[in-house]
Tab-separated table of C-alpha atoms in Angstrom:
chain	number	residue	atom	x	y	z
A	8	ASP	CA	-89.112	171.807	-10.473
A	9	VAL	CA	-86.859	169.154	-12.063
A	10	VAL	CA	-88.950	166.492	-13.791
A	11	LEU	CA	-86.234	164.298	-15.348
A	12	LEU	CA	-82.937	163.123	-13.856
A	13	SER	CA	-80.037	161.948	-16.031
A	14	ILE	CA	-77.724	159.959	-13.796
A	15	THR	CA	-74.351	158.250	-14.005
A	16	GLY	CA	-71.621	157.522	-11.491
A	17	GLY	CA	-72.343	154.126	-10.005
A	18	PRO	CA	-75.085	152.050	-8.374
A	19	GLY	CA	-75.336	154.214	-5.238
A	20	VAL	CA	-76.295	157.418	-6.993
A	21	VAL	CA	-78.527	155.531	-9.439
A	22	LYS	CA	-80.385	153.940	-6.517
A	23	ALA	CA	-80.861	157.343	-4.913
A	24	ALA	CA	-82.198	158.757	-8.173
A	25	MET	CA	-84.644	155.879	-8.588
A	26	ALA	CA	-86.008	156.642	-5.103
A	27	SER	CA	-86.715	160.268	-6.005
A	28	ASN	CA	-90.160	159.621	-7.531
A	29	LYS	CA	-89.062	161.400	-10.685
A	30	LYS	CA	-88.412	160.169	-14.190
A	31	VAL	CA	-84.864	158.799	-14.447
A	32	ILE	CA	-82.481	157.988	-17.263
A	33	ALA	CA	-79.585	156.141	-15.608
A	34	ALA	CA	-76.438	154.493	-16.928
A	35	GLY	CA	-76.000	150.785	-16.343
A	36	PRO	CA	-72.824	148.925	-15.386
A	37	GLY	CA	-70.084	148.165	-17.876
A	38	ASN	CA	-67.099	145.826	-18.103
A	39	PRO	CA	-65.707	146.508	-21.581
A	40	PRO	CA	-63.573	143.676	-23.001
A	41	VAL	CA	-60.888	144.034	-25.654
A	42	LEU	CA	-60.051	141.311	-28.181
A	43	VAL	CA	-56.662	141.324	-29.942
A	44	ASP	CA	-56.292	138.785	-32.757
A	45	GLU	CA	-53.248	137.628	-34.706
A	46	THR	CA	-53.845	140.094	-37.566
A	47	ALA	CA	-53.766	143.176	-35.344
A	48	ASP	CA	-51.121	145.877	-35.372
A	49	LEU	CA	-49.842	144.931	-31.932
A	50	ASP	CA	-47.909	148.113	-31.230
A	51	HIS	CA	-50.930	150.226	-32.134
A	52	ALA	CA	-53.227	147.983	-30.070
A	53	ALA	CA	-51.001	148.316	-27.006
A	54	GLU	CA	-50.801	152.084	-27.378
A	55	CYS	CA	-54.594	152.347	-27.720
A	56	ILE	CA	-55.273	150.149	-24.709
A	57	ILE	CA	-52.923	152.203	-22.570
A	58	LYS	CA	-54.338	155.500	-23.858
A	59	GLY	CA	-57.970	154.536	-23.337
A	60	GLY	CA	-57.534	152.483	-20.180
A	61	SER	CA	-55.453	155.106	-18.411
A	62	PHE	CA	-57.570	158.148	-19.306
A	63	ASP	CA	-58.664	159.670	-15.988
A	64	ASN	CA	-57.102	156.566	-14.410
A	65	ASN	CA	-59.808	154.321	-15.912
A	66	ILE	CA	-62.813	155.794	-14.122
A	67	LEU	CA	-64.911	155.888	-17.297
A	68	CYS	CA	-67.387	153.033	-17.691
A	69	ILE	CA	-66.521	152.770	-21.407
A	70	ALA	CA	-62.795	152.306	-20.737
A	71	GLU	CA	-60.875	149.128	-21.494
A	72	LYS	CA	-61.227	146.815	-18.475
A	73	GLU	CA	-59.833	143.416	-19.583
A	74	VAL	CA	-57.931	142.198	-22.649
A	75	PHE	CA	-58.073	138.839	-24.443
A	76	VAL	CA	-55.169	138.068	-26.775
A	77	VAL	CA	-54.819	135.202	-29.259
A	78	GLU	CA	-52.038	132.872	-28.100
A	79	SER	CA	-50.035	132.976	-31.357
A	80	VAL	CA	-49.215	136.664	-30.758
A	81	PHE	CA	-49.529	136.756	-26.982
A	82	ASP	CA	-45.854	137.123	-26.100
A	83	ARG	CA	-45.363	139.765	-28.781
A	84	PHE	CA	-48.329	141.711	-27.439
A	85	ILE	CA	-46.961	141.621	-23.884
A	86	ASN	CA	-43.679	143.004	-25.208
A	87	ALA	CA	-45.626	145.700	-27.072
A	88	MET	CA	-47.342	146.738	-23.826
A	89	ILE	CA	-44.000	147.053	-22.070
A	90	LYS	CA	-42.523	148.921	-25.036
A	91	ALA	CA	-45.451	151.357	-24.925
A	92	GLY	CA	-44.748	152.163	-21.265
A	93	ALA	CA	-47.022	149.884	-19.234
A	94	VAL	CA	-45.534	148.015	-16.273
A	95	GLN	CA	-46.185	144.312	-15.734
A	96	LEU	CA	-46.997	143.093	-12.227
A	97	ASP	CA	-46.029	139.597	-11.155
A	98	ASP	CA	-48.574	137.196	-9.669
A	99	VAL	CA	-47.740	138.100	-6.068
A	100	ALA	CA	-48.173	141.845	-6.568
A	101	PHE	CA	-51.273	141.433	-8.725
A	102	ASN	CA	-52.999	139.129	-6.238
A	103	LEU	CA	-52.162	141.493	-3.386
A	104	LEU	CA	-53.597	144.408	-5.332
A	105	ALA	CA	-56.761	142.396	-6.019
A	106	GLN	CA	-57.175	141.814	-2.282
A	107	LYS	CA	-56.926	145.543	-1.662
A	108	ALA	CA	-59.142	146.536	-4.607
A	109	PHE	CA	-62.047	144.160	-3.980
A	110	ILE	CA	-63.464	143.811	-0.473
A	111	PRO	CA	-65.626	140.777	0.469
A	112	ASN	CA	-69.212	141.768	1.261
A	113	GLU	CA	-72.043	140.243	3.285
A	114	LYS	CA	-73.660	138.802	0.156
A	115	GLY	CA	-70.721	136.509	-0.525
A	116	GLY	CA	-69.406	138.662	-3.350
A	117	HIS	CA	-67.005	141.579	-3.512
A	118	THR	CA	-67.318	145.347	-3.412
A	119	LEU	CA	-64.935	147.657	-5.202
A	120	ASN	CA	-62.765	149.615	-2.782
A	121	ARG	CA	-63.831	153.187	-3.503
A	122	ASP	CA	-60.633	154.532	-1.967
A	123	LEU	CA	-58.744	153.140	-4.961
A	124	VAL	CA	-61.109	154.322	-7.691
A	125	GLY	CA	-59.323	156.730	-10.023
A	126	ARG	CA	-56.006	156.460	-8.207
A	127	SER	CA	-52.829	156.618	-10.263
A	128	ALA	CA	-50.660	153.713	-11.352
A	129	SER	CA	-47.902	154.945	-9.038
A	130	HIS	CA	-50.265	154.990	-6.048
A	131	LEU	CA	-51.417	151.434	-6.764
A	132	ALA	CA	-47.855	150.257	-7.262
A	133	ASP	CA	-46.853	151.755	-3.921
A	134	LEU	CA	-49.628	149.772	-2.228
A	135	VAL	CA	-48.040	146.502	-3.329
A	136	LYS	CA	-44.433	147.645	-2.841
A	137	VAL	CA	-43.539	147.784	-6.531
A	138	ASN	CA	-41.221	150.461	-7.872
A	139	ILE	CA	-42.247	151.814	-11.275
A	140	PRO	CA	-40.806	154.548	-13.514
A	141	GLU	CA	-42.131	158.053	-12.968
A	142	GLY	CA	-44.938	158.848	-15.363
A	143	THR	CA	-46.137	155.259	-15.770
A	144	ARG	CA	-49.796	155.398	-16.820
A	145	MET	CA	-50.830	151.760	-16.621
A	146	LEU	CA	-50.128	148.524	-14.780
A	147	PHE	CA	-51.021	145.139	-16.230
A	148	ALA	CA	-50.756	141.457	-15.378
A	149	VAL	CA	-51.165	138.136	-17.160
A	150	THR	CA	-53.951	136.162	-15.535
A	151	GLY	CA	-56.763	133.665	-16.062
A	152	PHE	CA	-60.352	134.238	-17.125
A	153	ASP	CA	-61.750	133.748	-13.610
A	154	ASN	CA	-59.612	136.460	-12.014
A	155	ILE	CA	-61.692	139.074	-10.215
A	156	PHE	CA	-60.091	141.890	-12.224
A	157	VAL	CA	-61.520	140.236	-15.348
A	158	GLN	CA	-64.968	139.558	-13.965
A	159	GLU	CA	-65.660	142.725	-11.962
A	160	GLU	CA	-65.741	146.272	-13.264
A	161	GLN	CA	-62.755	148.116	-11.843
A	162	MET	CA	-62.020	151.803	-12.192
A	163	MET	CA	-58.263	152.007	-11.904
A	164	PRO	CA	-55.396	151.811	-14.423
A	165	VAL	CA	-54.756	148.079	-14.004
A	166	ILE	CA	-55.484	145.816	-16.961
A	167	PRO	CA	-55.704	142.003	-16.733
A	168	ILE	CA	-54.556	140.244	-19.905
A	169	VAL	CA	-55.805	136.730	-20.714
A	170	LYS	CA	-54.442	134.328	-23.348
A	171	VAL	CA	-57.063	132.737	-25.624
A	172	LYS	CA	-56.745	129.989	-28.233
A	173	ASP	CA	-58.044	131.882	-31.258
A	174	PHE	CA	-60.519	134.524	-32.394
A	175	GLN	CA	-63.588	132.397	-31.642
A	176	ASP	CA	-62.333	131.528	-28.167
A	177	GLY	CA	-61.610	135.194	-27.551
A	178	LEU	CA	-65.056	136.230	-28.753
A	179	GLN	CA	-66.730	133.821	-26.344
A	180	CYS	CA	-64.565	135.108	-23.488
A	181	CYS	CA	-65.520	138.697	-24.354
A	182	LEU	CA	-69.214	137.795	-24.336
A	183	LYS	CA	-68.919	136.150	-20.923
A	184	ALA	CA	-66.794	138.897	-19.360
A	185	GLU	CA	-69.140	141.622	-20.637
A	186	HIS	CA	-71.952	139.869	-18.709
A	187	GLY	CA	-74.656	140.846	-21.163
A	188	PHE	CA	-74.550	144.509	-20.142
A	189	HIS	CA	-74.519	145.505	-23.854
A	190	HIS	CA	-72.338	148.461	-22.903
A	191	THR	CA	-68.976	148.699	-24.708
A	192	ALA	CA	-66.570	146.328	-26.480
A	193	LEU	CA	-63.355	146.796	-28.440
A	194	ILE	CA	-61.438	144.781	-31.023
A	195	HIS	CA	-58.041	145.076	-32.688
A	196	SER	CA	-57.951	143.200	-35.988
A	197	LYS	CA	-57.309	143.766	-39.688
A	198	ASP	CA	-59.953	141.211	-40.662
A	199	MET	CA	-63.182	143.037	-41.505
A	200	ASP	CA	-65.227	139.839	-41.383
A	201	ARG	CA	-64.068	139.243	-37.819
A	202	ILE	CA	-64.718	142.853	-36.829
A	203	THR	CA	-68.248	142.557	-38.193
A	204	GLU	CA	-68.845	139.222	-36.461
A	205	PHE	CA	-67.512	140.656	-33.193
A	206	ALA	CA	-69.738	143.734	-33.382
A	207	ARG	CA	-72.858	141.714	-34.144
A	208	ALA	CA	-72.169	139.150	-31.433
A	209	MET	CA	-71.317	141.665	-28.713
A	210	ASN	CA	-74.336	143.841	-29.600
A	211	THR	CA	-73.076	146.635	-27.349
A	212	THR	CA	-74.060	150.286	-27.506
A	213	ILE	CA	-70.448	151.170	-28.316
A	214	VAL	CA	-68.072	149.062	-30.429
A	215	VAL	CA	-64.608	150.388	-31.220
A	216	SER	CA	-62.326	148.733	-33.775
A	217	ASN	CA	-58.607	149.479	-33.919
A	218	GLY	CA	-58.894	152.457	-31.629
A	219	TYR	CA	-59.235	153.406	-27.977
A	220	SER	CA	-62.373	153.640	-25.889
A	221	ASN	CA	-62.752	157.423	-25.819
A	222	GLN	CA	-63.212	157.393	-29.601
A	223	GLY	CA	-66.508	155.581	-29.127
A	224	ASP	CA	-67.930	158.338	-26.938
A	225	GLY	CA	-67.564	161.385	-29.159
A	226	PRO	CA	-65.116	163.274	-31.385
A	227	ASP	CA	-61.491	162.214	-31.167
A	228	ASP	CA	-59.082	164.652	-29.542
C-alpha cells in the first residue's frame, strides 16, 4: 500500500528502493568540506569540527569530512585541534588506517569498509596500534589534497586536514572535494564577504558558517 519511499543510508539501499517500481525520494552522496581562513576564531572552529565530525562517529552525510586551512594560521589551528581533545595521527598510522578503511574494488576504485563505519576513535586507533586517551572523540592527520580520506566520503571520526595558500585556494579545493554533489559545506571566517562568496560558490543545500554540521540540519541542541 506504500506509494512513496523516502530513503537514505547509502547507495545499496537507494539502489534497492529504485528497483521497487515505486516513487522514490532518495538522498545523494555527500563529502562536506570545511574551510578555515585566517580571520576565524581557531579555538571555536576546532571545537565545532570535533563536535560535528564526531557526532555518532561521523556517520551523518552532512558531517565534516575534510578540512582546508589557510597556511598563515595552519600551525595554530593544528594546536587548537589538539587543545580541544583531538589526537593527531602520524603519516604511518594514517596511511595504514586508509588501507584498512578503503578496499580496492574491481572497477579500479575503492569501496568503504563497512566494518569501520561508525566505529569509535579508540577502535580505529587500536587498528593502527596507536594509544590514545580514554574519551577521545576524533582522530586527525595532516595530508595532501589527493589523499583518499579527502576525496572519498568516509563515515568515521577521522578528519584529514589540508594546508591551502589562501581563501581563494581553499575555496577551489572545497569545490573540487565536494565533487559537485551540492550537499553540505562549512566555513569558519569573520569576513562576511568571504562567507557570502563561499556560500554562493558552493551552492550546497546546507551551508554552515562558524558552527558545526548538525546546526544545518535542524534546531541546535
